[in-house]
Amino acid sequence: AQKITQTQPGMFVQEKEAVTLDCTYDTSDPSYGLFWYKQPSSGEMIFLIYQGSYDQQNATEGRYSLNFQKARKSANLVISASQLGDSAMYFCAMREAGYGGATNKLIFGTGTLLAVQP
Amino acid sequence: DVKVTQSSRYLVKRTGEKVFLECVQDMDHENMFWYRQDPGLGLRLIYFSYDVKMKEKGDIPEGYSVSREKKERFSLILESASTNQTSMYLCASSSPGNSGDTGELFFGEGSRLTVL
């Protein structure tokens, strides 16, 4: 069965440093999509970045990049130059084309709580 | 500004009460979802709908039902609330995710339900 694993319940990082949040996934479908969301203390879920399984290059969005290693089934989020406002819960999620299909059902990991220290 | 709106941010209900959580989206999305979020468990899918009057069970549908009479509205119903349904409930919507669209989920602000 498809699964998303985030092994880091919480992390600290110093302001202005880079941080990597780990995510591994398990699927037998060759076509899938990987997402990262940010959830600040206010509760809203903010979409950060997307990587398709057939994308040749790692996705980047501003200070966010996705380190996609297909053979290892990992999709780590890298945040460069951390800011105090990056303190939040971060969720990795996966959509399988074969299972979710056009319904876009996502399965989520358990999240990593990131604290940026001044 | 595109939006998913959940009717109540905070609710307190008694065991056995019937609870309605309402969600409205203004993006003309076909797909709508209800997740619940609990510490250490992440987000778990309760029900989803890919069209009006269509619904499918997610991973944890027991104790819940849903209604989608109009494209923009997706309601989650707790027929008889229990204390183990105390949680944060998140509604989301998305387009089909084809034609180059990532099909990302757009979320509401969440409804925190406490059942006493």
PDB file of N, CA, C and O in Angstrom, chain B residues 42-95:
ATOM      1  N   GLY B  42      -0.758  12.985  11.462  1.00  0.00           N
ATOM      2  CA  GLY B  42      -0.847  13.701  10.203  1.00  0.00           C
ATOM      3  C   GLY B  42      -2.295  13.913   9.783  1.00  0.00           C
ATOM      4  O   GLY B  42      -3.196  13.999  10.627  1.00  0.00           O
ATOM      5  N   LEU B  43      -2.508  13.984   8.484  1.00  0.00           N
ATOM      6  CA  LEU B  43      -3.853  14.154   7.940  1.00  0.00           C
ATOM      7  C   LEU B  43      -4.341  12.813   7.406  1.00  0.00           C
ATOM      8  O   LEU B  43      -3.635  12.138   6.668  1.00  0.00           O
ATOM      9  N   ARG B  44      -5.541  12.464   7.795  1.00  0.00           N
ATOM     10  CA  ARG B  44      -6.141  11.213   7.320  1.00  0.00           C
ATOM     11  C   ARG B  44      -7.453  11.518   6.605  1.00  0.00           C
ATOM     12  O   ARG B  44      -8.274  12.292   7.098  1.00  0.00           O
ATOM     13  N   LEU B  45      -7.641  10.884   5.454  1.00  0.00           N
ATOM     14  CA  LEU B  45      -8.786  11.174   4.604  1.00  0.00           C
ATOM     15  C   LEU B  45     -10.027  10.463   5.119  1.00  0.00           C
ATOM     16  O   LEU B  45     -10.030   9.242   5.318  1.00  0.00           O
ATOM     17  N   ILE B  46     -11.096  11.227   5.277  1.00  0.00           N
ATOM     18  CA  ILE B  46     -12.357  10.670   5.765  1.00  0.00           C
ATOM     19  C   ILE B  46     -13.238  10.281   4.579  1.00  0.00           C
ATOM     20  O   ILE B  46     -13.658   9.142   4.428  1.00  0.00           O
ATOM     21  N   TYR B  47     -13.541  11.263   3.741  1.00  0.00           N
ATOM     22  CA  TYR B  47     -14.360  11.068   2.545  1.00  0.00           C
ATOM     23  C   TYR B  47     -13.886  12.033   1.480  1.00  0.00           C
ATOM     24  O   TYR B  47     -13.320  13.081   1.774  1.00  0.00           O
ATOM     25  N   PHE B  48     -14.147  11.675   0.223  1.00  0.00           N
ATOM     26  CA  PHE B  48     -13.943  12.639  -0.841  1.00  0.00           C
ATOM     27  C   PHE B  48     -15.046  12.507  -1.879  1.00  0.00           C
ATOM     28  O   PHE B  48     -15.779  11.509  -1.909  1.00  0.00           O
ATOM     29  N   SER B  49     -15.114  13.521  -2.722  1.00  0.00           N
ATOM     30  CA  SER B  49     -16.167  13.578  -3.739  1.00  0.00           C
ATOM     31  C   SER B  49     -15.564  14.128  -5.014  1.00  0.00           C
ATOM     32  O   SER B  49     -14.856  15.133  -4.983  1.00  0.00           O
ATOM     33  N   TYR B  50     -15.818  13.482  -6.133  1.00  0.00           N
ATOM     34  CA  TYR B  50     -15.280  13.940  -7.408  1.00  0.00           C
ATOM     35  C   TYR B  50     -16.362  14.512  -8.314  1.00  0.00           C
ATOM     36  O   TYR B  50     -16.095  14.860  -9.460  1.00  0.00           O
ATOM     37  N   ASP B  51     -17.575  14.591  -7.802  1.00  0.00           N
ATOM     38  CA  ASP B  51     -18.654  15.178  -8.593  1.00  0.00           C
ATOM     39  C   ASP B  51     -19.862  15.357  -7.678  1.00  0.00           C
ATOM     40  O   ASP B  51     -19.941  14.751  -6.610  1.00  0.00           O
ATOM     41  N   VAL B  52     -20.786  16.162  -8.137  1.00  0.00           N
ATOM     42  CA  VAL B  52     -22.010  16.374  -7.358  1.00  0.00           C
ATOM     43  C   VAL B  52     -22.702  15.026  -7.124  1.00  0.00           C
ATOM     44  O   VAL B  52     -22.776  14.188  -8.027  1.00  0.00           O
ATOM     45  N   LYS B  53     -23.125  14.825  -5.917  1.00  0.00           N
ATOM     46  CA  LYS B  53     -23.834  13.623  -5.480  1.00  0.00           C
ATOM     47  C   LYS B  53     -22.967  12.366  -5.494  1.00  0.00           C
ATOM     48  O   LYS B  53     -23.454  11.276  -5.198  1.00  0.00           O
ATOM     49  N   MET B  54     -21.707  12.492  -5.802  1.00  0.00           N
ATOM     50  CA  MET B  54     -20.796  11.352  -5.778  1.00  0.00           C
ATOM     51  C   MET B  54     -19.922  11.457  -4.544  1.00  0.00           C
ATOM     52  O   MET B  54     -19.484  12.557  -4.165  1.00  0.00           O
ATOM     53  N   LYS B  55     -19.667  10.303  -3.917  1.00  0.00           N
ATOM     54  CA  LYS B  55     -18.807  10.301  -2.748  1.00  0.00           C
ATOM     55  C   LYS B  55     -18.092   8.972  -2.679  1.00  0.00           C
ATOM     56  O   LYS B  55     -18.600   7.954  -3.136  1.00  0.00           O
ATOM     57  N   GLU B  56     -16.918   9.003  -2.081  1.00  0.00           N
ATOM     58  CA  GLU B  56     -16.178   7.769  -1.861  1.00  0.00           C
ATOM     59  C   GLU B  56     -15.543   7.797  -0.491  1.00  0.00           C
ATOM     60  O   GLU B  56     -15.104   8.863  -0.023  1.00  0.00           O
ATOM     61  N   LYS B  57     -15.468   6.654   0.129  1.00  0.00           N
ATOM     62  CA  LYS B  57     -14.855   6.554   1.445  1.00  0.00           C
ATOM     63  C   LYS B  57     -13.355   6.730   1.341  1.00  0.00           C
ATOM     64  O   LYS B  57     -12.722   6.268   0.400  1.00  0.00           O
ATOM     65  N   GLY B  58     -12.822   7.400   2.346  1.00  0.00           N
ATOM     66  CA  GLY B  58     -11.389   7.492   2.475  1.00  0.00           C
ATOM     67  C   GLY B  58     -10.871   6.410   3.402  1.00  0.00           C
ATOM     68  O   GLY B  58     -11.408   5.305   3.451  1.00  0.00           O
ATOM     69  N   ASP B  59      -9.873   6.746   4.185  1.00  0.00           N
ATOM     70  CA  ASP B  59      -9.231   5.745   5.042  1.00  0.00           C
ATOM     71  C   ASP B  59      -9.943   5.547   6.379  1.00  0.00           C
ATOM     72  O   ASP B  59      -9.834   4.484   6.980  1.00  0.00           O
ATOM     73  N   ILE B  60     -10.673   6.559   6.835  1.00  0.00           N
ATOM     74  CA  ILE B  60     -11.312   6.467   8.159  1.00  0.00           C
ATOM     75  C   ILE B  60     -12.749   6.977   8.109  1.00  0.00           C
ATOM     76  O   ILE B  60     -13.113   7.932   8.775  1.00  0.00           O
ATOM     77  N   PRO B  61     -13.640   6.335   7.342  1.00  0.00           N
ATOM     78  CA  PRO B  61     -14.997   6.858   7.184  1.00  0.00           C
ATOM     79  C   PRO B  61     -15.962   6.521   8.323  1.00  0.00           C
ATOM     80  O   PRO B  61     -17.042   7.110   8.406  1.00  0.00           O
ATOM     81  N   GLU B  62     -15.564   5.618   9.201  1.00  0.00           N
ATOM     82  CA  GLU B  62     -16.504   5.147  10.237  1.00  0.00           C
ATOM     83  C   GLU B  62     -16.920   6.289  11.144  1.00  0.00           C
ATOM     84  O   GLU B  62     -16.094   7.024  11.678  1.00  0.00           O
ATOM     85  N   GLY B  63     -18.227   6.416  11.316  1.00  0.00           N
ATOM     86  CA  GLY B  63     -18.774   7.441  12.193  1.00  0.00           C
ATOM     87  C   GLY B  63     -19.070   8.754  11.485  1.00  0.00           C
ATOM     88  O   GLY B  63     -19.541   9.701  12.120  1.00  0.00           O
ATOM     89  N   TYR B  64     -18.785   8.791  10.185  1.00  0.00           N
ATOM     90  CA  TYR B  64     -18.984  10.006   9.397  1.00  0.00           C
ATOM     91  C   TYR B  64     -19.835   9.713   8.163  1.00  0.00           C
ATOM     92  O   TYR B  64     -19.869   8.596   7.672  1.00  0.00           O
ATOM     93  N   SER B  65     -20.491  10.738   7.677  1.00  0.00           N
ATOM     94  CA  SER B  65     -21.123  10.697   6.363  1.00  0.00           C
ATOM     95  C   SER B  65     -20.919  12.059   5.713  1.00  0.00           C
ATOM     96  O   SER B  65     -20.471  13.002   6.379  1.00  0.00           O
ATOM     97  N   VAL B  66     -21.203  12.141   4.425  1.00  0.00           N
ATOM     98  CA  VAL B  66     -20.992  13.395   3.702  1.00  0.00           C
ATOM     99  C   VAL B  66     -22.167  13.642   2.770  1.00  0.00           C
ATOM    100  O   VAL B  66     -22.954  12.751   2.460  1.00  0.00           O
ATOM    101  N   SER B  67     -22.235  14.880   2.317  1.00  0.00           N
ATOM    102  CA  SER B  67     -23.276  15.272   1.368  1.00  0.00           C
ATOM    103  C   SER B  67     -22.702  16.277   0.397  1.00  0.00           C
ATOM    104  O   SER B  67     -22.024  17.228   0.810  1.00  0.00           O
ATOM    105  N   ARG B  68     -22.983  16.051  -0.893  1.00  0.00           N
ATOM    106  CA  ARG B  68     -22.580  17.034  -1.897  1.00  0.00           C
ATOM    107  C   ARG B  68     -23.731  17.207  -2.885  1.00  0.00           C
ATOM    108  O   ARG B  68     -23.805  16.531  -3.894  1.00  0.00           O
ATOM    109  N   GLU B  69     -24.595  18.154  -2.555  1.00  0.00           N
ATOM    110  CA  GLU B  69     -25.755  18.459  -3.383  1.00  0.00           C
ATOM    111  C   GLU B  69     -25.456  19.506  -4.444  1.00  0.00           C
ATOM    112  O   GLU B  69     -26.122  19.565  -5.481  1.00  0.00           O
ATOM    113  N   LYS B  70     -24.455  20.328  -4.190  1.00  0.00           N
ATOM    114  CA  LYS B  70     -24.032  21.341  -5.157  1.00  0.00           C
ATOM    115  C   LYS B  70     -22.516  21.255  -5.316  1.00  0.00           C
ATOM    116  O   LYS B  70     -21.808  20.847  -4.398  1.00  0.00           O
ATOM    117  N   LYS B  71     -22.036  21.653  -6.470  1.00  0.00           N
ATOM    118  CA  LYS B  71     -20.620  21.505  -6.780  1.00  0.00           C
ATOM    119  C   LYS B  71     -19.733  22.236  -5.776  1.00  0.00           C
ATOM    120  O   LYS B  71     -18.658  21.763  -5.425  1.00  0.00           O
ATOM    121  N   GLU B  72     -20.180  23.381  -5.305  1.00  0.00           N
ATOM    122  CA  GLU B  72     -19.321  24.205  -4.463  1.00  0.00           C
ATOM    123  C   GLU B  72     -19.364  23.835  -2.989  1.00  0.00           C
ATOM    124  O   GLU B  72     -18.581  24.360  -2.212  1.00  0.00           O
ATOM    125  N   ARG B  73     -20.260  22.957  -2.590  1.00  0.00           N
ATOM    126  CA  ARG B  73     -20.474  22.698  -1.170  1.00  0.00           C
ATOM    127  C   ARG B  73     -20.317  21.223  -0.834  1.00  0.00           C
ATOM    128  O   ARG B  73     -20.894  20.355  -1.494  1.00  0.00           O
ATOM    129  N   PHE B  74     -19.557  20.959   0.229  1.00  0.00           N
ATOM    130  CA  PHE B  74     -19.304  19.579   0.660  1.00  0.00           C
ATOM    131  C   PHE B  74     -19.431  19.558   2.172  1.00  0.00           C
ATOM    132  O   PHE B  74     -18.672  20.243   2.862  1.00  0.00           O
ATOM    133  N   SER B  75     -20.368  18.807   2.672  1.00  0.00           N
ATOM    134  CA  SER B  75     -20.664  18.795   4.100  1.00  0.00           C
ATOM    135  C   SER B  75     -20.231  17.485   4.734  1.00  0.00           C
ATOM    136  O   SER B  75     -20.416  16.406   4.155  1.00  0.00           O
ATOM    137  N   LEU B  76     -19.666  17.594   5.916  1.00  0.00           N
ATOM    138  CA  LEU B  76     -19.295  16.421   6.721  1.00  0.00           C
ATOM    139  C   LEU B  76     -20.278  16.322   7.878  1.00  0.00           C
ATOM    140  O   LEU B  76     -20.539  17.317   8.556  1.00  0.00           O
ATOM    141  N   ILE B  77     -20.801  15.137   8.094  1.00  0.00           N
ATOM    142  CA  ILE B  77     -21.824  14.934   9.115  1.00  0.00           C
ATOM    143  C   ILE B  77     -21.361  13.873  10.107  1.00  0.00           C
ATOM    144  O   ILE B  77     -20.928  12.786   9.701  1.00  0.00           O
ATOM    145  N   LEU B  78     -21.446  14.222  11.373  1.00  0.00           N
ATOM    146  CA  LEU B  78     -21.220  13.260  12.444  1.00  0.00           C
ATOM    147  C   LEU B  78     -22.600  12.944  13.011  1.00  0.00           C
ATOM    148  O   LEU B  78     -23.218  13.780  13.657  1.00  0.00           O
ATOM    149  N   GLU B  79     -23.100  11.765  12.716  1.00  0.00           N
ATOM    150  CA  GLU B  79     -24.482  11.422  13.087  1.00  0.00           C
ATOM    151  C   GLU B  79     -24.684  11.431  14.607  1.00  0.00           C
ATOM    152  O   GLU B  79     -25.716  11.850  15.096  1.00  0.00           O
ATOM    153  N   SER B  80     -23.688  10.933  15.316  1.00  0.00           N
ATOM    154  CA  SER B  80     -23.763  10.888  16.783  1.00  0.00           C
ATOM    155  C   SER B  80     -22.346  11.072  17.311  1.00  0.00           C
ATOM    156  O   SER B  80     -21.581  10.117  17.390  1.00  0.00           O
ATOM    157  N   ALA B  81     -22.023  12.318  17.623  1.00  0.00           N
ATOM    158  CA  ALA B  81     -20.645  12.652  17.960  1.00  0.00           C
ATOM    159  C   ALA B  81     -20.152  11.865  19.176  1.00  0.00           C
ATOM    160  O   ALA B  81     -20.897  11.652  20.145  1.00  0.00           O
ATOM    161  N   SER B  82     -18.893  11.475  19.102  1.00  0.00           N
ATOM    162  CA  SER B  82     -18.251  10.791  20.231  1.00  0.00           C
ATOM    163  C   SER B  82     -16.955  11.500  20.582  1.00  0.00           C
ATOM    164  O   SER B  82     -16.406  12.257  19.770  1.00  0.00           O
ATOM    165  N   THR B  83     -16.465  11.267  21.779  1.00  0.00           N
ATOM    166  CA  THR B  83     -15.278  11.981  22.237  1.00  0.00           C
ATOM    167  C   THR B  83     -14.063  11.684  21.356  1.00  0.00           C
ATOM    168  O   THR B  83     -13.186  12.552  21.211  1.00  0.00           O
ATOM    169  N   ASN B  84     -14.000  10.505  20.758  1.00  0.00           N
ATOM    170  CA  ASN B  84     -12.841  10.198  19.907  1.00  0.00           C
ATOM    171  C   ASN B  84     -12.914  10.899  18.549  1.00  0.00           C
ATOM    172  O   ASN B  84     -12.019  10.717  17.705  1.00  0.00           O
ATOM    173  N   GLN B  85     -13.948  11.667  18.336  1.00  0.00           N
ATOM    174  CA  GLN B  85     -14.019  12.485  17.133  1.00  0.00           C
ATOM    175  C   GLN B  85     -13.583  13.929  17.387  1.00  0.00           C
ATOM    176  O   GLN B  85     -13.667  14.776  16.497  1.00  0.00           O
ATOM    177  N   THR B  86     -13.118  14.187  18.585  1.00  0.00           N
ATOM    178  CA  THR B  86     -12.492  15.471  18.876  1.00  0.00           C
ATOM    179  C   THR B  86     -11.228  15.587  18.031  1.00  0.00           C
ATOM    180  O   THR B  86     -10.336  14.742  18.123  1.00  0.00           O
ATOM    181  N   SER B  87     -11.173  16.608  17.190  1.00  0.00           N
ATOM    182  CA  SER B  87     -10.075  16.707  16.233  1.00  0.00           C
ATOM    183  C   SER B  87     -10.167  18.020  15.467  1.00  0.00           C
ATOM    184  O   SER B  87     -11.122  18.786  15.612  1.00  0.00           O
ATOM    185  N   MET B  88      -9.140  18.249  14.635  1.00  0.00           N
ATOM    186  CA  MET B  88      -9.183  19.327  13.647  1.00  0.00           C
ATOM    187  C   MET B  88      -9.655  18.720  12.327  1.00  0.00           C
ATOM    188  O   MET B  88      -9.105  17.708  11.870  1.00  0.00           O
ATOM    189  N   TYR B  89     -10.650  19.343  11.714  1.00  0.00           N
ATOM    190  CA  TYR B  89     -11.187  18.853  10.442  1.00  0.00           C
ATOM    191  C   TYR B  89     -10.844  19.857   9.345  1.00  0.00           C
ATOM    192  O   TYR B  89     -11.129  21.050   9.463  1.00  0.00           O
ATOM    193  N   LEU B  90     -10.240  19.346   8.294  1.00  0.00           N
ATOM    194  CA  LEU B  90      -9.796  20.187   7.190  1.00  0.00           C
ATOM    195  C   LEU B  90     -10.535  19.797   5.915  1.00  0.00           C
ATOM    196  O   LEU B  90     -10.556  18.632   5.533  1.00  0.00           O
ATOM    197  N   CYS B  91     -11.107  20.787   5.280  1.00  0.00           N
ATOM    198  CA  CYS B  91     -11.749  20.597   3.983  1.00  0.00           C
ATOM    199  C   CYS B  91     -10.784  21.067   2.902  1.00  0.00           C
ATOM    200  O   CYS B  91     -10.018  22.022   3.116  1.00  0.00           O
ATOM    201  N   ALA B  92     -10.817  20.421   1.744  1.00  0.00           N
ATOM    202  CA  ALA B  92      -9.946  20.818   0.638  1.00  0.00           C
ATOM    203  C   ALA B  92     -10.670  20.595  -0.684  1.00  0.00           C
ATOM    204  O   ALA B  92     -11.616  19.812  -0.767  1.00  0.00           O
ATOM    205  N   SER B  93     -10.198  21.298  -1.708  1.00  0.00           N
ATOM    206  CA  SER B  93     -10.735  21.087  -3.046  1.00  0.00           C
ATOM    207  C   SER B  93      -9.587  21.101  -4.045  1.00  0.00           C
ATOM    208  O   SER B  93      -8.496  21.610  -3.758  1.00  0.00           O
ATOM    209  N   SER B  94      -9.835  20.507  -5.221  1.00  0.00           N
ATOM    210  CA  SER B  94      -8.814  20.514  -6.262  1.00  0.00           C
ATOM    211  C   SER B  94      -9.458  20.316  -7.621  1.00  0.00           C
ATOM    212  O   SER B  94     -10.574  19.808  -7.748  1.00  0.00           O
ATOM    213  N   SER B  95      -8.710  20.715  -8.634  1.00  0.00           N
ATOM    214  CA  SER B  95      -9.078  20.403 -10.004  1.00  0.00           C
ATOM    215  C   SER B  95      -8.585  18.995 -10.309  1.00  0.00           C
ATOM    216  O   SER B  95      -7.875  18.404  -9.487  1.00  0.00           O
TER     217      SER B  95
END
